Coordinates of C-alpha atoms in Angstrom, one line a residue:
M1 CA 30.4 -8.1 16.1
T2 CA 32.5 -6.8 13.1
S3 CA 32.4 -3.5 11.4
P4 CA 29.7 -3.2 8.8
D5 CA 32.1 -2.2 6.1
T6 CA 35.3 -4.0 7.3
D7 CA 36.4 -7.4 8.5
E8 CA 38.3 -5.5 11.6
S9 CA 36.8 -5.2 15.1
P10 CA 35.7 -1.6 15.6
P11 CA 36.3 0.6 18.4
D12 CA 33.7 0.7 21.3
R13 CA 30.7 2.5 20.0
K14 CA 30.2 4.8 23.1
S15 CA 33.9 6.2 22.7
A16 CA 33.6 6.2 18.7
G17 CA 30.3 7.9 18.4
F18 CA 29.0 8.0 14.8
K19 CA 32.1 9.1 12.9
D20 CA 31.3 6.5 10.3
R21 CA 27.7 6.3 9.2
T22 CA 26.1 3.8 6.6
R23 CA 24.4 5.3 3.7
L24 CA 20.5 4.8 3.9
A25 CA 20.2 2.5 0.8
A26 CA 23.1 0.3 2.1
A27 CA 21.6 0.0 5.4
R28 CA 18.3 -1.1 4.3
E29 CA 19.8 -3.7 1.9
R30 CA 21.9 -5.0 4.6
L31 CA 18.7 -5.4 6.7
L32 CA 16.5 -7.0 4.3
S33 CA 19.2 -9.4 3.0
A34 CA 19.7 -10.9 6.4
V35 CA 15.9 -11.4 6.8
T36 CA 13.8 -14.4 5.4
P37 CA 10.0 -14.0 4.8
H38 CA 7.7 -16.2 6.7
E39 CA 5.8 -18.9 5.1
R40 CA 2.6 -19.2 7.2
T41 CA -0.7 -19.1 5.5
E42 CA -4.4 -19.2 6.3
R43 CA -7.5 -19.9 4.3
L44 CA -10.0 -16.8 4.5
S45 CA -13.3 -15.8 3.1
L46 CA -13.4 -12.6 0.9
V47 CA -14.2 -10.0 3.7
P48 CA -11.5 -10.6 6.0
A49 CA -9.0 -11.1 3.0
D50 CA -9.1 -7.5 2.1
R51 CA -5.7 -6.0 2.2
R52 CA -4.1 -9.4 2.7
A53 CA -1.1 -10.6 0.3
L54 CA -2.1 -13.8 -1.6
A55 CA -0.2 -16.9 -1.1
E56 CA -1.4 -18.8 -4.2
T57 CA -2.0 -18.2 -7.9
V58 CA -5.6 -17.5 -8.5
T59 CA -7.4 -18.5 -11.6
S60 CA -10.9 -18.2 -12.7
P61 CA -12.8 -21.5 -12.8
T62 CA -15.5 -19.9 -15.2
A63 CA -16.1 -17.4 -17.7
V64 CA -17.8 -14.2 -16.8
P65 CA -20.4 -13.8 -18.4
D66 CA -20.8 -17.6 -19.3
Y67 CA -23.5 -16.8 -21.6
E68 CA -23.9 -14.1 -24.5
R69 CA -26.1 -11.2 -23.2
A70 CA -27.3 -7.9 -24.5
A71 CA -25.1 -4.9 -23.9
M72 CA -28.0 -2.7 -24.6
D73 CA -31.7 -2.1 -23.9
G74 CA -33.3 -3.0 -27.2
W75 CA -34.4 -5.9 -29.4
A76 CA -32.7 -9.2 -30.0
V77 CA -32.7 -10.0 -33.7
R78 CA -30.5 -11.9 -36.5
A79 CA -28.4 -9.1 -38.0
R80 CA -29.0 -10.2 -41.5
D81 CA -32.6 -9.6 -40.9
T82 CA -32.0 -5.9 -40.4
F83 CA -29.7 -5.1 -43.6
G84 CA -31.0 -2.0 -45.4
S85 CA -33.0 -0.7 -42.6
S86 CA -32.9 3.2 -42.3
D87 CA -34.7 6.1 -41.2
R88 CA -36.1 6.6 -44.8
S89 CA -36.6 2.8 -45.2
P90 CA -37.1 1.1 -41.9
G91 CA -37.1 -2.8 -41.9
L92 CA -40.1 -4.6 -40.6
L93 CA -39.8 -7.4 -38.2
R94 CA -42.5 -9.4 -36.2
V95 CA -42.4 -9.1 -32.3
A96 CA -42.1 -12.8 -31.2
D97 CA -45.5 -13.9 -29.6
G98 CA -47.0 -10.6 -30.3
E99 CA -45.6 -8.8 -27.3
P100 CA -42.3 -7.8 -25.8
Q101 CA -40.3 -10.7 -23.9
T102 CA -37.5 -10.6 -21.0
S103 CA -36.9 -14.4 -21.0
P104 CA -34.3 -16.5 -23.3
E105 CA -37.0 -18.9 -23.7
T106 CA -38.3 -17.2 -26.8
A107 CA -36.3 -17.9 -29.8
V108 CA -35.5 -15.5 -32.5
G109 CA -36.4 -16.9 -35.8
P110 CA -36.3 -15.3 -39.4
D111 CA -37.6 -11.6 -39.4
S112 CA -38.5 -11.7 -35.8
A113 CA -37.4 -9.9 -32.6
V114 CA -37.4 -10.4 -29.0
R115 CA -37.4 -7.4 -26.3
V116 CA -34.1 -7.6 -24.1
H117 CA -32.8 -5.6 -21.2
T118 CA -29.0 -4.9 -20.6
G119 CA -27.5 -7.9 -19.1
S120 CA -30.2 -10.2 -20.4
E121 CA -29.1 -13.5 -21.9
L122 CA -29.3 -13.4 -25.8
P123 CA -32.2 -15.7 -26.9
E124 CA -31.5 -18.5 -29.0
G125 CA -31.1 -17.8 -32.8
A126 CA -30.3 -13.9 -32.1
D127 CA -26.9 -12.7 -33.0
A128 CA -27.2 -8.8 -32.4
V129 CA -29.2 -6.4 -30.6
V130 CA -30.8 -3.3 -32.0
M131 CA -30.8 -0.3 -29.5
I132 CA -34.3 0.5 -28.1
E133 CA -34.0 4.3 -29.7
H134 CA -33.5 2.6 -33.1
A135 CA -36.8 0.8 -33.3
D136 CA -40.4 1.4 -32.8
Q137 CA -43.0 -1.2 -32.0
V138 CA -46.3 -0.8 -33.7
G139 CA -48.6 -3.6 -32.7
S140 CA -47.0 -7.0 -33.2
D141 CA -44.7 -5.4 -35.7
L142 CA -41.2 -3.6 -35.2
E143 CA -40.0 -0.9 -37.4
V144 CA -36.0 -1.0 -37.4
F145 CA -34.4 2.3 -38.4
D146 CA -30.8 1.3 -38.1
A147 CA -29.2 -2.0 -39.5
V148 CA -26.8 -4.0 -37.1
T149 CA -24.0 -6.2 -37.7
E150 CA -23.3 -9.7 -36.2
G151 CA -22.4 -9.2 -32.7
E152 CA -23.4 -5.7 -32.3
N153 CA -24.5 -4.5 -28.8
V154 CA -23.9 -8.1 -27.6
A155 CA -21.4 -9.0 -24.9
P156 CA -19.6 -12.2 -25.7
V157 CA -18.9 -15.2 -23.5
G158 CA -15.8 -14.4 -21.4
E159 CA -15.8 -10.7 -22.2
D160 CA -15.1 -9.8 -18.6
V161 CA -13.0 -13.0 -17.5
S162 CA -12.4 -16.1 -19.5
E163 CA -12.3 -19.8 -18.0
G164 CA -8.9 -20.4 -16.7
Q165 CA -7.5 -16.9 -17.0
Q166 CA -4.9 -16.0 -14.1
L167 CA -6.2 -13.2 -12.0
F168 CA -3.6 -12.8 -9.3
E169 CA -0.2 -14.1 -8.3
P170 CA 1.5 -14.8 -5.0
G171 CA 2.2 -11.5 -3.2
H172 CA -0.6 -9.6 -4.6
R173 CA -2.2 -7.6 -2.0
L174 CA -6.1 -7.8 -2.5
R175 CA -8.1 -4.7 -3.1
P176 CA -12.0 -4.2 -2.7
S177 CA -12.2 -4.1 -6.5
D178 CA -10.3 -7.5 -6.4
L179 CA -12.7 -9.1 -4.0
G180 CA -15.5 -8.2 -6.2
L181 CA -13.9 -9.7 -9.0
L182 CA -13.3 -13.0 -7.1
K183 CA -16.9 -13.1 -6.0
S184 CA -18.1 -12.5 -9.6
V185 CA -16.1 -15.7 -10.8
G186 CA -17.4 -17.8 -7.8
I187 CA -14.5 -17.8 -5.6
D188 CA -15.3 -17.1 -2.0
R189 CA -12.1 -18.2 -0.3
V190 CA -8.6 -17.8 -0.8
T191 CA -5.0 -18.6 0.7
T192 CA -3.1 -15.5 2.0
Y193 CA 0.0 -15.2 4.1
E194 CA -0.5 -14.3 7.8
R195 CA -0.1 -10.9 8.8
P196 CA 3.5 -10.5 10.0
T197 CA 3.7 -9.9 14.0
V198 CA 5.8 -7.2 15.3
G199 CA 6.8 -6.5 19.0
V200 CA 6.9 -3.0 19.8
I201 CA 8.9 -2.2 22.8
P202 CA 9.1 1.4 24.1
T203 CA 12.3 2.1 26.4
G204 CA 13.4 4.6 28.8
E205 CA 13.2 5.2 32.3
E206 CA 11.7 8.6 31.7
L207 CA 8.8 7.4 30.0
V208 CA 5.0 7.4 31.6
Q209 CA 1.8 7.0 29.8
E210 CA 0.1 9.9 31.7
D211 CA 0.7 12.9 34.0
P212 CA 4.3 13.4 33.7
G213 CA 6.3 14.9 36.4
P214 CA 9.6 16.8 36.3
G215 CA 11.9 14.8 34.3
E216 CA 9.3 12.7 32.7
V217 CA 8.0 12.4 29.1
I218 CA 4.7 10.8 27.8
E219 CA 5.5 8.0 25.9
T220 CA 4.4 8.3 22.3
N221 CA 6.7 6.2 20.0
G222 CA 5.3 3.1 20.8
L223 CA 1.8 4.0 20.1
T224 CA 2.6 5.9 16.8
V225 CA 4.8 2.8 15.9
S226 CA 2.0 0.3 16.6
K227 CA -0.6 2.2 14.5
L228 CA 2.0 2.4 11.7
V229 CA 2.5 -1.2 11.8
E230 CA -1.3 -2.0 11.7
R231 CA -1.6 0.3 8.6
W232 CA 1.5 -1.4 7.0
G233 CA -0.1 -4.8 7.2
G234 CA 1.2 -6.0 10.4
L235 CA -0.1 -7.3 13.7
P236 CA 1.6 -5.4 16.5
T237 CA 1.8 -6.0 20.1
Y238 CA 2.4 -2.6 22.0
R239 CA 4.4 -3.6 25.0
N240 CA 4.7 -1.7 28.3
V241 CA 7.8 0.6 28.8
V242 CA 10.9 -1.2 29.6
T243 CA 13.4 0.8 31.9
D244 CA 17.1 1.3 30.9
D245 CA 18.5 -1.8 32.4
E246 CA 20.4 -4.4 30.6
A247 CA 18.7 -7.4 32.1
A248 CA 15.2 -6.1 31.5
L249 CA 15.9 -5.0 28.0
R250 CA 17.5 -8.6 27.3
A251 CA 14.4 -10.1 28.8
A252 CA 12.1 -7.9 26.7
I253 CA 13.8 -8.8 23.4
Q254 CA 14.0 -12.3 24.1
R255 CA 10.4 -12.7 24.9
D256 CA 9.4 -11.1 21.6
L257 CA 11.7 -13.2 19.4
T258 CA 8.4 -15.5 18.6
K259 CA 7.6 -12.3 16.4
D260 CA 8.4 -12.0 12.9
V261 CA 10.0 -8.3 13.7
V262 CA 10.9 -6.8 16.9
V263 CA 11.3 -2.9 17.1
T264 CA 12.3 -0.8 20.0
T265 CA 12.1 3.0 20.5
G266 CA 14.8 4.9 22.4
G267 CA 18.1 3.8 23.8
S268 CA 19.9 3.5 20.2
S269 CA 22.5 6.1 20.4
V270 CA 25.9 6.1 22.3
G271 CA 25.1 7.6 25.5
E272 CA 25.3 6.0 28.9
R273 CA 21.7 5.1 29.0
D274 CA 21.6 3.8 25.4
L275 CA 22.0 0.1 26.0
I276 CA 20.1 -1.5 23.2
P277 CA 22.8 -2.0 20.5
E278 CA 25.0 -3.6 23.1
V279 CA 22.1 -5.8 24.2
V280 CA 21.1 -6.9 20.7
D281 CA 24.9 -7.5 20.0
E282 CA 25.1 -9.9 22.9
L283 CA 22.0 -11.8 21.8
G284 CA 22.8 -11.9 18.1
E285 CA 24.4 -9.2 15.8
V286 CA 24.1 -5.6 15.1
L287 CA 24.3 -5.1 11.4
V288 CA 24.3 -1.2 11.3
H289 CA 24.7 1.4 14.1
G290 CA 24.5 4.9 12.7
V291 CA 22.8 5.9 9.4
A292 CA 23.6 8.9 7.2
L293 CA 20.2 10.3 7.6
K294 CA 18.6 13.4 9.0
P295 CA 17.0 13.6 11.6
G296 CA 17.6 10.1 13.1
H297 CA 21.0 9.0 12.5
P298 CA 21.4 7.1 15.7
V299 CA 19.1 4.4 14.4
A300 CA 20.5 0.7 14.8
L301 CA 19.6 -2.6 12.8
G302 CA 20.3 -6.0 14.1
V303 CA 19.2 -9.5 13.7
V304 CA 18.8 -12.1 16.9
E305 CA 18.0 -15.7 16.2
E306 CA 17.0 -14.9 12.7
T307 CA 14.4 -12.2 14.0
P308 CA 15.3 -8.5 12.5
V309 CA 15.5 -6.0 15.4
V310 CA 14.8 -2.4 14.4
M311 CA 16.3 0.2 17.0
L312 CA 14.5 3.5 16.5
P313 CA 15.9 6.6 18.2
G314 CA 13.8 8.1 21.0
Y315 CA 13.1 11.4 19.5
P316 CA 9.5 11.1 17.8
V317 CA 10.3 12.4 14.7
A318 CA 13.6 10.5 14.4
A319 CA 11.6 7.3 15.3
I320 CA 9.0 8.1 12.8
I321 CA 11.4 8.8 9.7
N322 CA 13.3 5.6 10.6
A323 CA 10.3 3.4 10.8
V324 CA 9.3 4.6 7.5
Q325 CA 12.7 3.9 6.1
F326 CA 13.6 0.4 7.8
L327 CA 10.6 -1.0 9.9
R328 CA 8.2 -0.6 7.0
P329 CA 10.4 -2.4 4.1
V330 CA 11.3 -5.2 6.6
L331 CA 7.7 -5.7 7.6
K332 CA 6.6 -5.8 4.0
H333 CA 9.4 -8.1 3.0
V334 CA 8.8 -10.5 6.1
G335 CA 5.1 -10.6 5.3
H336 CA 5.2 -11.1 1.3
L337 CA 3.5 -7.5 1.1
P338 CA 4.2 -5.3 -1.8
D339 CA 6.6 -2.3 -0.8
D340 CA 5.0 0.3 -2.9
A341 CA 6.3 3.9 -3.1
P342 CA 4.3 6.5 -1.2
P343 CA 2.2 9.1 -3.3
T344 CA 3.9 12.2 -4.2
T345 CA 3.0 15.9 -5.0
E346 CA 5.2 18.1 -7.4
A347 CA 5.7 21.4 -5.5
V348 CA 7.7 24.6 -5.6
L349 CA 10.0 25.3 -2.6
S350 CA 8.8 28.6 -0.8
R351 CA 12.4 28.8 0.8
K352 CA 15.5 26.9 1.1
I353 CA 16.1 23.7 2.5
P354 CA 19.6 23.1 3.8
S355 CA 21.3 19.8 3.8
E356 CA 24.6 18.2 4.6
P357 CA 26.5 16.5 1.9
G358 CA 26.5 12.7 2.2
V359 CA 23.3 12.6 4.3
R360 CA 19.9 12.1 3.4
T361 CA 17.7 14.9 4.8
F362 CA 14.0 14.7 5.5
A363 CA 12.5 18.1 5.6
R364 CA 8.9 18.5 6.7
V365 CA 6.7 20.8 4.6
K366 CA 3.3 22.1 4.3
L367 CA 1.6 22.4 1.0
G368 CA -0.1 25.7 0.1
D369 CA 0.9 27.9 2.8
D370 CA -1.4 30.9 3.1
D371 CA 1.7 32.9 3.9
V372 CA 3.2 32.2 0.6
D373 CA 2.2 33.5 -2.8
E374 CA 1.2 30.9 -5.2
T375 CA 3.2 30.4 -8.4
D376 CA 2.0 31.8 -11.6
D377 CA 1.7 28.3 -13.2
D378 CA -0.8 27.0 -10.1
R379 CA 1.6 24.6 -9.0
E380 CA 1.4 23.8 -5.4
T381 CA 3.9 25.6 -3.0
A382 CA 5.9 23.6 -0.3
T383 CA 6.9 25.5 2.8
P384 CA 9.4 23.9 5.2
T385 CA 7.9 23.8 8.7
R386 CA 9.4 26.5 11.1
A387 CA 10.0 23.7 13.8
S388 CA 12.3 21.3 12.7
G389 CA 13.8 19.5 15.6
S390 CA 13.7 15.8 15.7
G391 CA 11.7 16.1 19.1
V392 CA 9.0 18.4 17.9
L393 CA 6.2 15.7 17.1
S394 CA 3.9 18.5 15.8
S395 CA 6.3 19.3 13.0
V396 CA 5.6 15.8 11.5
A397 CA 1.8 15.6 12.8
L398 CA 0.9 19.1 11.4
A399 CA 2.8 18.7 8.0
D400 CA 1.7 17.2 4.7
G401 CA 4.7 15.3 4.0
W402 CA 8.3 15.5 3.7
V403 CA 10.9 16.3 0.9
A404 CA 13.9 14.0 0.8
V405 CA 17.3 15.7 0.1
P406 CA 19.6 13.0 -1.8
E407 CA 22.9 12.6 -0.4
E408 CA 24.7 14.3 -3.3
R409 CA 22.8 17.4 -2.8
E410 CA 23.6 20.4 -0.7
G411 CA 20.0 21.1 0.0
F412 CA 17.3 22.7 -2.3
D413 CA 17.0 26.4 -3.1
G414 CA 14.0 28.2 -2.9
G415 CA 11.9 28.0 -6.0
E416 CA 13.1 24.7 -7.0
T417 CA 10.5 22.0 -8.1
V418 CA 10.6 19.1 -5.4
S419 CA 8.8 16.0 -4.7
V420 CA 6.7 15.8 -1.5
E421 CA 6.3 12.4 0.0
H422 CA 3.1 11.6 1.5
W423 CA 4.6 9.0 3.8
E424 CA 1.6 8.5 6.2
W425 CA -0.6 6.6 3.6
S426 CA -2.0 3.4 4.5
A427 CA -0.7 0.9 1.7

């Protein structure tokens, strides 16, 4: 494999360490440019299509509404018959058939009115609706206290959707309101892209699922990453732990090359038991090994037989940060899903966040810490978590989000306004 930034063969990774680390944006771009989205589609009814990415342009086969309808409770009339009506000089109309009507079968003729309800089809001959509070029925007569103009209080044909209107483009991720709109125009099935599949492979001979003994650690990264994949629109397969053995790791990766994405946890650094990058390099190509971000710089990104392989560090916080920065974008790219930015909250830092120049630092914070006085302008206060190590999982689970310090900054000072990313959202 060649160096990410030169055409020369690099020194051995294990001896060179991470002297040269790729910037985060460049690493992400390198990964995405090496991967092609899948083109598998399926036809789904509306309920299971929720949150799926459309694989077709959707246009409306009909107008909604496809008839003129009353926009208010009141009386359907000919507007010209109400001209001059006022509180002082009410107009006088005849109630059709001598009683209120709710069916469009009764036409509105000269100087007559038909009772209608919101959403009722406008009777033949009518071109406006007098609001119910602006009229008073007296026997078979209707006193009108306010003149209306043609089209007033009437919902026209196609007010909601016009026939042939384009509703959605390919790649649009369906939301509940979209499903309601599709149903309203008579569409009950759509063509969507299949959910991208992801093989999740936790690695490390020290990992166990329960009851850890001395030197053993409960496996959490695979579980966390699998559930993140689900939230991001993917279909994960959570594999059993694979020990630190080249043959076992090679077999595990080869088994999941039928997936759209392979993600491993652990073994991505340059220690004696960090074998994943070497195995991937033998099977395919390592595009990036070592990224200028903190925590989690020992991440590696590769491709084997056109399948992207995201090699996450073993420390839980580092694994999560790199999953958000690399696994999520490549999953969205492969599955034609929109890669929306996370929601954010503007907040004032309660104290300094240090950062190394040239490194993107992700500092976990809590909002509105009770130990900190709120600012006078009622803006949120962001307090960096006390425990900040990349192995302290609770520092992420108990935080409200993180602050990303750009590479060009040497941290943020207390009192600065920062943007807190709520990274654990489900879009």
